[in-house]
PDB file of C-alpha atoms and ligand atoms in Angstrom:
ATOM      1  CA  MET A   6      15.839  12.994   2.156  1.00  0.00           C
ATOM      2  CA  LYS A   7      19.285  11.588   1.434  1.00  0.00           C
ATOM      3  CA  ARG A   8      20.078   8.061   0.272  1.00  0.00           C
ATOM      4  CA  ASP A   9      21.245   6.725   3.662  1.00  0.00           C
ATOM      5  CA  GLU A  10      18.129   7.973   5.412  1.00  0.00           C
ATOM      6  CA  LEU A  11      15.910   6.494   2.689  1.00  0.00           C
ATOM      7  CA  ILE A  12      17.577   3.110   3.227  1.00  0.00           C
ATOM      8  CA  LEU A  13      17.086   3.366   7.010  1.00  0.00           C
ATOM      9  CA  THR A  14      13.431   4.216   6.416  1.00  0.00           C
ATOM     10  CA  ALA A  15      13.053   1.039   4.321  1.00  0.00           C
ATOM     11  CA  PHE A  16      14.487  -0.984   7.228  1.00  0.00           C
ATOM     12  CA  GLU A  17      11.918   0.645   9.527  1.00  0.00           C
ATOM     13  CA  ALA A  18       9.090  -0.072   7.064  1.00  0.00           C
ATOM     14  CA  ARG A  19      10.113  -3.746   6.925  1.00  0.00           C
ATOM     15  CA  LYS A  20       9.103  -4.077  10.584  1.00  0.00           C
ATOM     16  CA  GLN A  21       5.448  -3.680   9.544  1.00  0.00           C
ATOM     17  CA  ALA A  22       5.580  -6.506   6.970  1.00  0.00           C
ATOM     18  CA  TYR A  23       2.747  -9.010   7.163  1.00  0.00           C
ATOM     19  CA  ALA A  24       4.312 -12.188   5.836  1.00  0.00           C
ATOM     20  CA  PRO A  25       3.003 -15.228   7.767  1.00  0.00           C
ATOM     21  CA  TYR A  26       3.212 -17.505   4.692  1.00  0.00           C
ATOM     22  CA  SER A  27       6.582 -16.850   3.061  1.00  0.00           C
ATOM     23  CA  ARG A  28       8.169 -15.496   6.274  1.00  0.00           C
ATOM     24  CA  HIS A  29      10.052 -13.096   4.017  1.00  0.00           C
ATOM     25  CA  LYS A  30       9.658  -9.537   5.231  1.00  0.00           C
ATOM     26  CA  VAL A  31      10.188  -6.656   2.839  1.00  0.00           C
ATOM     27  CA  GLY A  32      10.275  -2.892   3.369  1.00  0.00           C
ATOM     28  CA  ALA A  33      10.384  -0.023   0.904  1.00  0.00           C
ATOM     29  CA  ALA A  34      10.812   3.733   1.144  1.00  0.00           C
ATOM     30  CA  LEU A  35       9.746   5.718  -1.912  1.00  0.00           C
ATOM     31  CA  LEU A  36      10.990   9.269  -2.396  1.00  0.00           C
ATOM     32  CA  ALA A  37       8.701  11.632  -4.318  1.00  0.00           C
ATOM     33  CA  GLU A  38      10.212  14.465  -6.345  1.00  0.00           C
ATOM     34  CA  ASN A  39       8.752  16.954  -3.854  1.00  0.00           C
ATOM     35  CA  GLY A  40      10.765  15.343  -1.045  1.00  0.00           C
ATOM     36  CA  LYS A  41       7.954  13.388   0.620  1.00  0.00           C
ATOM     37  CA  VAL A  42       8.643   9.770   1.535  1.00  0.00           C
ATOM     38  CA  TYR A  43       6.083   6.977   1.371  1.00  0.00           C
ATOM     39  CA  THR A  44       6.791   3.674   3.081  1.00  0.00           C
ATOM     40  CA  GLY A  45       5.530   0.228   2.183  1.00  0.00           C
ATOM     41  CA  CYS A  46       5.742  -3.359   3.356  1.00  0.00           C
ATOM     42  CA  ASN A  47       4.626  -6.644   1.837  1.00  0.00           C
ATOM     43  CA  ILE A  48       1.130  -7.712   2.801  1.00  0.00           C
ATOM     44  CA  GLU A  49       0.455 -11.400   2.225  1.00  0.00           C
ATOM     45  CA  ASN A  50      -2.813 -13.264   1.931  1.00  0.00           C
ATOM     46  CA  ILE A  51      -3.839 -16.874   2.553  1.00  0.00           C
ATOM     47  CA  ALA A  52      -5.085 -16.982  -1.055  1.00  0.00           C
ATOM     48  CA  TYR A  53      -1.533 -15.973  -2.109  1.00  0.00           C
ATOM     49  CA  GLY A  54      -2.702 -14.055  -5.229  1.00  0.00           C
ATOM     50  CA  PRO A  55      -3.844 -10.950  -3.316  1.00  0.00           C
ATOM     51  CA  THR A  56      -0.355 -10.536  -1.803  1.00  0.00           C
ATOM     52  CA  ASN A  57       1.046  -7.049  -2.342  1.00  0.00           C
ATOM     53  CA  CYS A  58       4.759  -6.351  -2.531  1.00  0.00           C
ATOM     54  CA  ALA A  59       6.394  -3.681  -0.373  1.00  0.00           C
ATOM     55  CA  GLU A  60       7.275  -1.542  -3.386  1.00  0.00           C
ATOM     56  CA  ARG A  61       3.727  -1.504  -4.722  1.00  0.00           C
ATOM     57  CA  THR A  62       2.321  -0.750  -1.277  1.00  0.00           C
ATOM     58  CA  ALA A  63       4.535   2.351  -1.207  1.00  0.00           C
ATOM     59  CA  PHE A  64       3.602   3.376  -4.767  1.00  0.00           C
ATOM     60  CA  PHE A  65      -0.119   2.863  -4.236  1.00  0.00           C
ATOM     61  CA  LYS A  66      -0.096   4.817  -0.980  1.00  0.00           C
ATOM     62  CA  ALA A  67       1.683   7.685  -2.735  1.00  0.00           C
ATOM     63  CA  VAL A  68      -0.371   7.689  -5.937  1.00  0.00           C
ATOM     64  CA  SER A  69      -3.604   7.482  -3.934  1.00  0.00           C
ATOM     65  CA  GLU A  70      -2.540  10.674  -2.182  1.00  0.00           C
ATOM     66  CA  GLY A  71      -1.979  12.512  -5.448  1.00  0.00           C
ATOM     67  CA  GLU A  72       1.740  11.925  -5.918  1.00  0.00           C
ATOM     68  CA  ARG A  73       2.832  11.254  -9.491  1.00  0.00           C
ATOM     69  CA  LYS A  74       6.565  11.950  -9.700  1.00  0.00           C
ATOM     70  CA  PHE A  75       9.241   9.975  -7.940  1.00  0.00           C
ATOM     71  CA  SER A  76      13.004  10.068  -7.779  1.00  0.00           C
ATOM     72  CA  ALA A  77      14.112   6.965  -5.854  1.00  0.00           C
ATOM     73  CA  ILE A  78      13.115   3.884  -3.884  1.00  0.00           C
ATOM     74  CA  ALA A  79      15.031   1.882  -1.277  1.00  0.00           C
ATOM     75  CA  VAL A  80      14.146  -1.787  -0.819  1.00  0.00           C
ATOM     76  CA  VAL A  81      15.231  -4.249   1.865  1.00  0.00           C
ATOM     77  CA  GLY A  82      14.022  -7.777   2.407  1.00  0.00           C
ATOM     78  CA  GLY A  83      14.711 -11.320   3.422  1.00  0.00           C
ATOM     79  CA  HIS A  84      13.572 -14.148   5.663  1.00  0.00           C
ATOM     80  CA  GLU A  85      12.392 -12.954   9.061  1.00  0.00           C
ATOM     81  CA  LYS A  86      14.841 -15.322  10.776  1.00  0.00           C
ATOM     82  CA  ALA A  87      17.837 -14.542   8.559  1.00  0.00           C
ATOM     83  CA  LYS A  88      20.887 -13.410  10.504  1.00  0.00           C
ATOM     84  CA  GLU A  89      22.096 -11.405   7.512  1.00  0.00           C
ATOM     85  CA  LEU A  90      20.030 -10.012   4.684  1.00  0.00           C
ATOM     86  CA  ASP A  91      20.934 -10.288   1.023  1.00  0.00           C
ATOM     87  CA  TYR A  92      19.874  -7.902  -1.748  1.00  0.00           C
ATOM     88  CA  PHE A  93      16.147  -8.319  -2.487  1.00  0.00           C
ATOM     89  CA  PRO A  94      15.385  -7.130  -6.031  1.00  0.00           C
ATOM     90  CA  PRO A  95      11.912  -5.947  -7.070  1.00  0.00           C
ATOM     91  CA  CYS A  96       9.671  -8.445  -8.875  1.00  0.00           C
ATOM     92  CA  GLY A  97       8.576  -7.891 -12.478  1.00  0.00           C
ATOM     93  CA  ILE A  98       5.178  -6.493 -11.525  1.00  0.00           C
ATOM     94  CA  CYS A  99       6.786  -3.887  -9.257  1.00  0.00           C
ATOM     95  CA  ARG A 100       9.225  -2.945 -12.026  1.00  0.00           C
ATOM     96  CA  GLN A 101       6.296  -2.426 -14.374  1.00  0.00           C
ATOM     97  CA  VAL A 102       4.591  -0.195 -11.783  1.00  0.00           C
ATOM     98  CA  MET A 103       7.825   1.829 -11.608  1.00  0.00           C
ATOM     99  CA  MET A 104       7.658   2.152 -15.414  1.00  0.00           C
ATOM    100  CA  GLU A 105       4.276   3.845 -15.050  1.00  0.00           C
ATOM    101  CA  PHE A 106       5.376   6.643 -12.743  1.00  0.00           C
ATOM    102  CA  CYS A 107       9.151   6.954 -12.895  1.00  0.00           C
ATOM    103  CA  ASP A 108      11.685   8.341 -15.322  1.00  0.00           C
ATOM    104  CA  TYR A 109      13.323   5.451 -17.158  1.00  0.00           C
ATOM    105  CA  ASN A 110      16.824   6.928 -17.119  1.00  0.00           C
ATOM    106  CA  THR A 111      17.012   8.717 -13.787  1.00  0.00           C
ATOM    107  CA  PHE A 112      14.789   6.896 -11.255  1.00  0.00           C
ATOM    108  CA  LYS A 113      17.087   5.198  -8.741  1.00  0.00           C
ATOM    109  CA  ILE A 114      16.565   1.882  -6.988  1.00  0.00           C
ATOM    110  CA  PHE A 115      18.684   1.225  -3.901  1.00  0.00           C
ATOM    111  CA  LEU A 116      18.848  -2.400  -2.782  1.00  0.00           C
ATOM    112  CA  ALA A 117      20.372  -2.654   0.671  1.00  0.00           C
ATOM    113  CA  LYS A 118      21.413  -5.554   2.836  1.00  0.00           C
ATOM    114  CA  THR A 119      22.630  -3.398   5.719  1.00  0.00           C
ATOM    115  CA  PRO A 120      22.186   0.345   6.285  1.00  0.00           C
ATOM    116  CA  LYS A 121      25.704   0.772   4.842  1.00  0.00           C
ATOM    117  CA  GLU A 122      25.844  -1.914   2.136  1.00  0.00           C
ATOM    118  CA  TYR A 123      23.722  -1.158  -0.874  1.00  0.00           C
ATOM    119  CA  LYS A 124      23.623  -1.403  -4.662  1.00  0.00           C
ATOM    120  CA  GLU A 125      22.285   1.363  -6.836  1.00  0.00           C
ATOM    121  CA  TYR A 126      20.453   0.883 -10.134  1.00  0.00           C
ATOM    122  CA  THR A 127      18.474   3.024 -12.517  1.00  0.00           C
ATOM    123  CA  LEU A 128      15.117   1.789 -13.767  1.00  0.00           C
ATOM    124  CA  CYS A 129      16.540   1.261 -17.257  1.00  0.00           C
ATOM    125  CA  GLU A 130      19.175  -1.067 -15.809  1.00  0.00           C
ATOM    126  CA  LEU A 131      16.590  -3.162 -13.965  1.00  0.00           C
ATOM    127  CA  GLN A 132      14.022  -3.162 -16.759  1.00  0.00           C
ATOM    128  CA  PRO A 133      15.764  -3.293 -20.152  1.00  0.00           C
ATOM    129  CA  VAL A 134      13.558  -3.845 -23.219  1.00  0.00           C
ATOM    130  CA  ALA A 135      10.661  -2.400 -21.251  1.00  0.00           C
ATOM    131  CA  PHE A 136       6.993  -2.176 -22.087  1.00  0.00           C
ATOM    132  CA  SER A 137       6.003   1.475 -21.849  1.00  0.00           C
ATOM    133  CA  SER A 138       3.275   3.866 -22.946  1.00  0.00           C
ATOM    134  CA  GLN A 139       5.488   4.917 -25.882  1.00  0.00           C
ATOM    135  CA  ILE A 140       5.034   1.475 -27.432  1.00  0.00           C
ATOM    136  CA  LEU A 141       1.245   1.857 -27.521  1.00  0.00           C
ATOM    137  CA  GLN A 142       1.559   5.386 -28.889  1.00  0.00           C
ATOM    138  CA  LYS A 143       3.694   4.077 -31.763  1.00  0.00           C
ATOM    139  CA  GLU A 144       0.947   1.593 -32.668  1.00  0.00           C
ATOM    140  CA  LYS A 145      -1.580   4.448 -32.892  1.00  0.00           C
ATOM    141  CA  ARG A 146       0.319   6.326 -35.618  1.00  0.00           C
TER     142      ARG A 146
HETATM  143  N1  THU B  17       8.011  -9.349  -2.327  1.00  0.00           N
HETATM  144  C1  THU B  17       8.079  -7.992  -2.201  1.00  0.00           C
HETATM  145  O1  THU B  17       7.582  -7.419  -1.214  1.00  0.00           O
HETATM  146  N2  THU B  17       8.687  -7.289  -3.181  1.00  0.00           N
HETATM  147  C2  THU B  17       9.179  -7.837  -4.326  1.00  0.00           C
HETATM  148  O2  THU B  17       9.456  -7.122  -5.277  1.00  0.00           O
HETATM  149  C3  THU B  17       9.396  -9.282  -4.395  1.00  0.00           C
HETATM  150  C4  THU B  17       8.550 -10.072  -3.455  1.00  0.00           C
HETATM  151  C5  THU B  17       7.331 -10.114  -1.277  1.00  0.00           C
HETATM  152  C6  THU B  17       6.093 -10.833  -1.747  1.00  0.00           C
HETATM  153  C7  THU B  17       5.980 -11.953  -0.742  1.00  0.00           C
HETATM  154  O3  THU B  17       5.262 -11.482   0.374  1.00  0.00           O
HETATM  155  C8  THU B  17       7.420 -12.221  -0.328  1.00  0.00           C
HETATM  156  O4  THU B  17       8.184 -11.127  -0.793  1.00  0.00           O
HETATM  157  C9  THU B  17       7.999 -13.499  -0.877  1.00  0.00           C
HETATM  158  O5  THU B  17       7.857 -13.556  -2.255  1.00  0.00           O
END
Protein backbone atom coordinates (compact mmCIF):
# COMPACT_ATOMS: atom_id res chain seq x y z
CA MET A 1 0.00 0.00 0.00
CA LYS A 2 1.26 3.47 -0.88
CA ARG A 3 1.66 6.39 1.51
CA ASP A 4 -1.50 8.27 0.45
CA GLU A 5 -3.66 5.19 0.85
CA LEU A 6 -2.13 4.46 4.26
CA ILE A 7 -3.03 7.99 5.38
CA LEU A 8 -6.60 7.58 4.09
CA THR A 9 -6.84 4.29 5.98
CA ALA A 10 -5.81 6.09 9.20
CA PHE A 11 -8.63 8.61 8.63
CA GLU A 12 -11.05 5.69 8.22
CA ALA A 13 -9.73 4.01 11.39
CA ARG A 14 -10.25 7.23 13.35
CA LYS A 15 -14.01 6.84 12.84
CA GLN A 16 -13.95 3.84 15.21
CA ALA A 17 -12.25 5.76 18.04
CA TYR A 18 -13.84 5.36 21.46
CA ALA A 19 -12.99 8.62 23.19
CA PRO A 20 -15.91 9.77 25.38
CA TYR A 21 -13.58 11.35 27.98
CA SER A 22 -10.97 13.34 26.05
CA ARG A 23 -13.17 13.71 22.94
CA HIS A 24 -9.95 13.40 20.96
CA LYS A 25 -10.28 10.75 18.28
CA VAL A 26 -7.18 9.11 16.85
CA GLY A 27 -6.69 6.66 13.99
CA ALA A 28 -3.65 4.72 12.85
CA ALA A 29 -2.80 2.51 9.90
CA LEU A 30 0.24 0.28 10.32
CA LEU A 31 1.94 -1.22 7.27
CA ALA A 32 3.69 -4.57 7.76
CA GLU A 33 6.70 -5.43 5.62
CA ASN A 34 4.62 -8.10 3.87
CA GLY A 35 2.17 -5.44 2.70
CA LYS A 36 -0.65 -6.13 5.16
CA VAL A 37 -2.23 -3.15 6.90
CA TYR A 38 -3.49 -3.16 10.48
CA THR A 39 -5.72 -0.35 11.69
CA GLY A 40 -6.11 1.01 15.19
CA CYS A 41 -8.05 3.63 17.11
CA ASN A 42 -7.78 4.97 20.64
CA ILE A 43 -9.91 3.15 23.18
CA GLU A 44 -10.50 5.12 26.37
CA ASN A 45 -11.60 3.95 29.79
CA ILE A 46 -13.38 5.65 32.69
CA ALA A 47 -10.41 4.68 34.88
CA TYR A 48 -8.19 6.59 32.38
CA GLY A 49 -5.14 4.32 32.94
CA PRO A 50 -6.44 1.45 30.78
CA THR A 51 -6.77 3.80 27.77
CA ASN A 52 -5.00 2.46 24.69
CA CYS A 53 -3.62 4.72 21.99
CA ALA A 54 -4.50 4.20 18.33
CA GLU A 55 -0.92 3.30 17.42
CA ARG A 56 -0.65 0.61 20.08
CA THR A 57 -4.04 -0.81 19.14
CA ALA A 58 -2.70 -1.27 15.60
CA PHE A 59 0.60 -2.77 16.80
CA PHE A 60 -1.05 -5.15 19.25
CA LYS A 61 -3.56 -6.34 16.66
CA ALA A 62 -0.72 -7.02 14.24
CA VAL A 63 1.69 -8.65 16.69
CA SER A 64 -1.11 -10.83 18.08
CA GLU A 65 -1.63 -12.14 14.56
CA GLY A 66 2.02 -13.07 14.16
CA GLU A 67 3.33 -9.95 12.45
CA ARG A 68 6.77 -8.82 13.58
CA LYS A 69 8.17 -6.54 10.87
CA PHE A 70 6.77 -3.17 9.93
CA SER A 71 7.69 -0.46 7.48
CA ALA A 72 5.42 2.52 8.23
CA ILE A 73 2.53 3.93 10.25
CA ALA A 74 0.14 6.78 9.48
CA VAL A 75 -1.46 8.62 12.40
CA VAL A 76 -4.28 11.17 12.43
CA GLY A 77 -6.01 12.68 15.42
CA GLY A 78 -7.66 15.61 17.07
CA HIS A 79 -10.77 16.76 18.90
CA GLU A 80 -13.94 15.20 17.53
CA LYS A 81 -15.46 18.66 17.02
CA ALA A 82 -12.38 20.27 15.46
CA LYS A 83 -13.06 21.82 12.07
CA GLU A 84 -9.44 21.26 11.05
CA LEU A 85 -7.03 18.70 12.42
CA ASP A 86 -3.46 19.43 13.42
CA TYR A 87 -0.58 16.94 13.45
CA PHE A 88 -1.03 14.45 16.31
CA PRO A 89 2.35 12.96 17.28
CA PRO A 90 2.66 9.57 18.99
CA CYS A 91 3.08 9.54 22.78
CA GLY A 92 6.26 8.23 24.42
CA ILE A 93 4.79 4.82 25.19
CA CYS A 94 3.80 4.32 21.54
CA ARG A 95 7.28 5.39 20.42
CA GLN A 96 8.78 2.80 22.74
CA VAL A 97 6.47 0.13 21.28
CA MET A 98 7.71 1.15 17.82
CA MET A 99 11.28 0.68 19.12
CA GLU A 100 10.44 -2.94 19.89
CA PHE A 101 9.32 -3.94 16.42
CA CYS A 102 10.58 -1.37 13.93
CA ASP A 103 13.88 -0.52 12.31
CA TYR A 104 15.30 2.57 13.99
CA ASN A 105 16.60 4.16 10.79
CA THR A 106 14.02 3.20 8.19
CA PHE A 107 10.59 2.88 9.88
CA LYS A 108 8.47 5.81 8.70
CA ILE A 109 5.85 7.72 10.67
CA PHE A 110 3.41 9.83 8.66
CA LEU A 111 1.50 12.43 10.66
CA ALA A 112 -1.35 13.85 8.60
CA LYS A 113 -3.81 16.65 9.16
CA THR A 114 -5.60 16.19 5.84
CA PRO A 115 -5.29 13.36 3.31
CA LYS A 116 -2.88 15.61 1.38
CA GLU A 117 -1.01 17.43 4.17
CA TYR A 118 1.39 15.26 6.08
CA LYS A 119 4.81 15.22 7.72
CA GLU A 120 7.16 12.29 7.44
CA TYR A 121 9.59 11.15 10.14
CA THR A 122 11.80 8.17 10.76
CA LEU A 123 11.72 6.48 14.15
CA CYS A 124 15.21 7.77 14.95
CA GLU A 125 14.00 11.33 14.39
CA LEU A 126 11.05 10.90 16.75
CA GLN A 127 12.93 8.91 19.38
CA PRO A 128 16.52 10.17 19.66
CA VAL A 129 18.62 8.81 22.55
CA ALA A 130 16.36 5.76 22.60
CA PHE A 131 16.18 2.88 25.02
CA SER A 132 16.62 -0.30 23.01
CA SER A 133 17.49 -3.97 23.44
CA GLN A 134 21.09 -3.15 22.45
CA ILE A 135 21.53 -1.21 25.69
CA LEU A 136 20.66 -4.27 27.80
CA GLN A 137 22.91 -6.46 25.67
CA LYS A 138 25.83 -4.10 26.33
CA GLU A 139 25.28 -4.48 30.08
CA LYS A 140 25.52 -8.28 29.75
CA ARG A 141 29.05 -8.24 28.29
N1 LIG B 1 -3.68 9.15 21.99
C1 LIG B 1 -3.43 8.29 20.96
O1 LIG B 1 -4.34 7.57 20.50
N2 LIG B 1 -2.18 8.23 20.46
C2 LIG B 1 -1.12 8.92 20.96
O2 LIG B 1 0.02 8.61 20.65
C3 LIG B 1 -1.36 10.05 21.86
C4 LIG B 1 -2.67 9.99 22.58
C5 LIG B 1 -5.03 9.20 22.54
C6 LIG B 1 -5.12 8.75 23.98
C7 LIG B 1 -6.37 9.46 24.45
O3 LIG B 1 -7.48 8.65 24.15
C8 LIG B 1 -6.42 10.72 23.60
O4 LIG B 1 -5.50 10.53 22.54
C9 LIG B 1 -6.08 11.99 24.33
O5 LIG B 1 -4.86 11.88 24.97
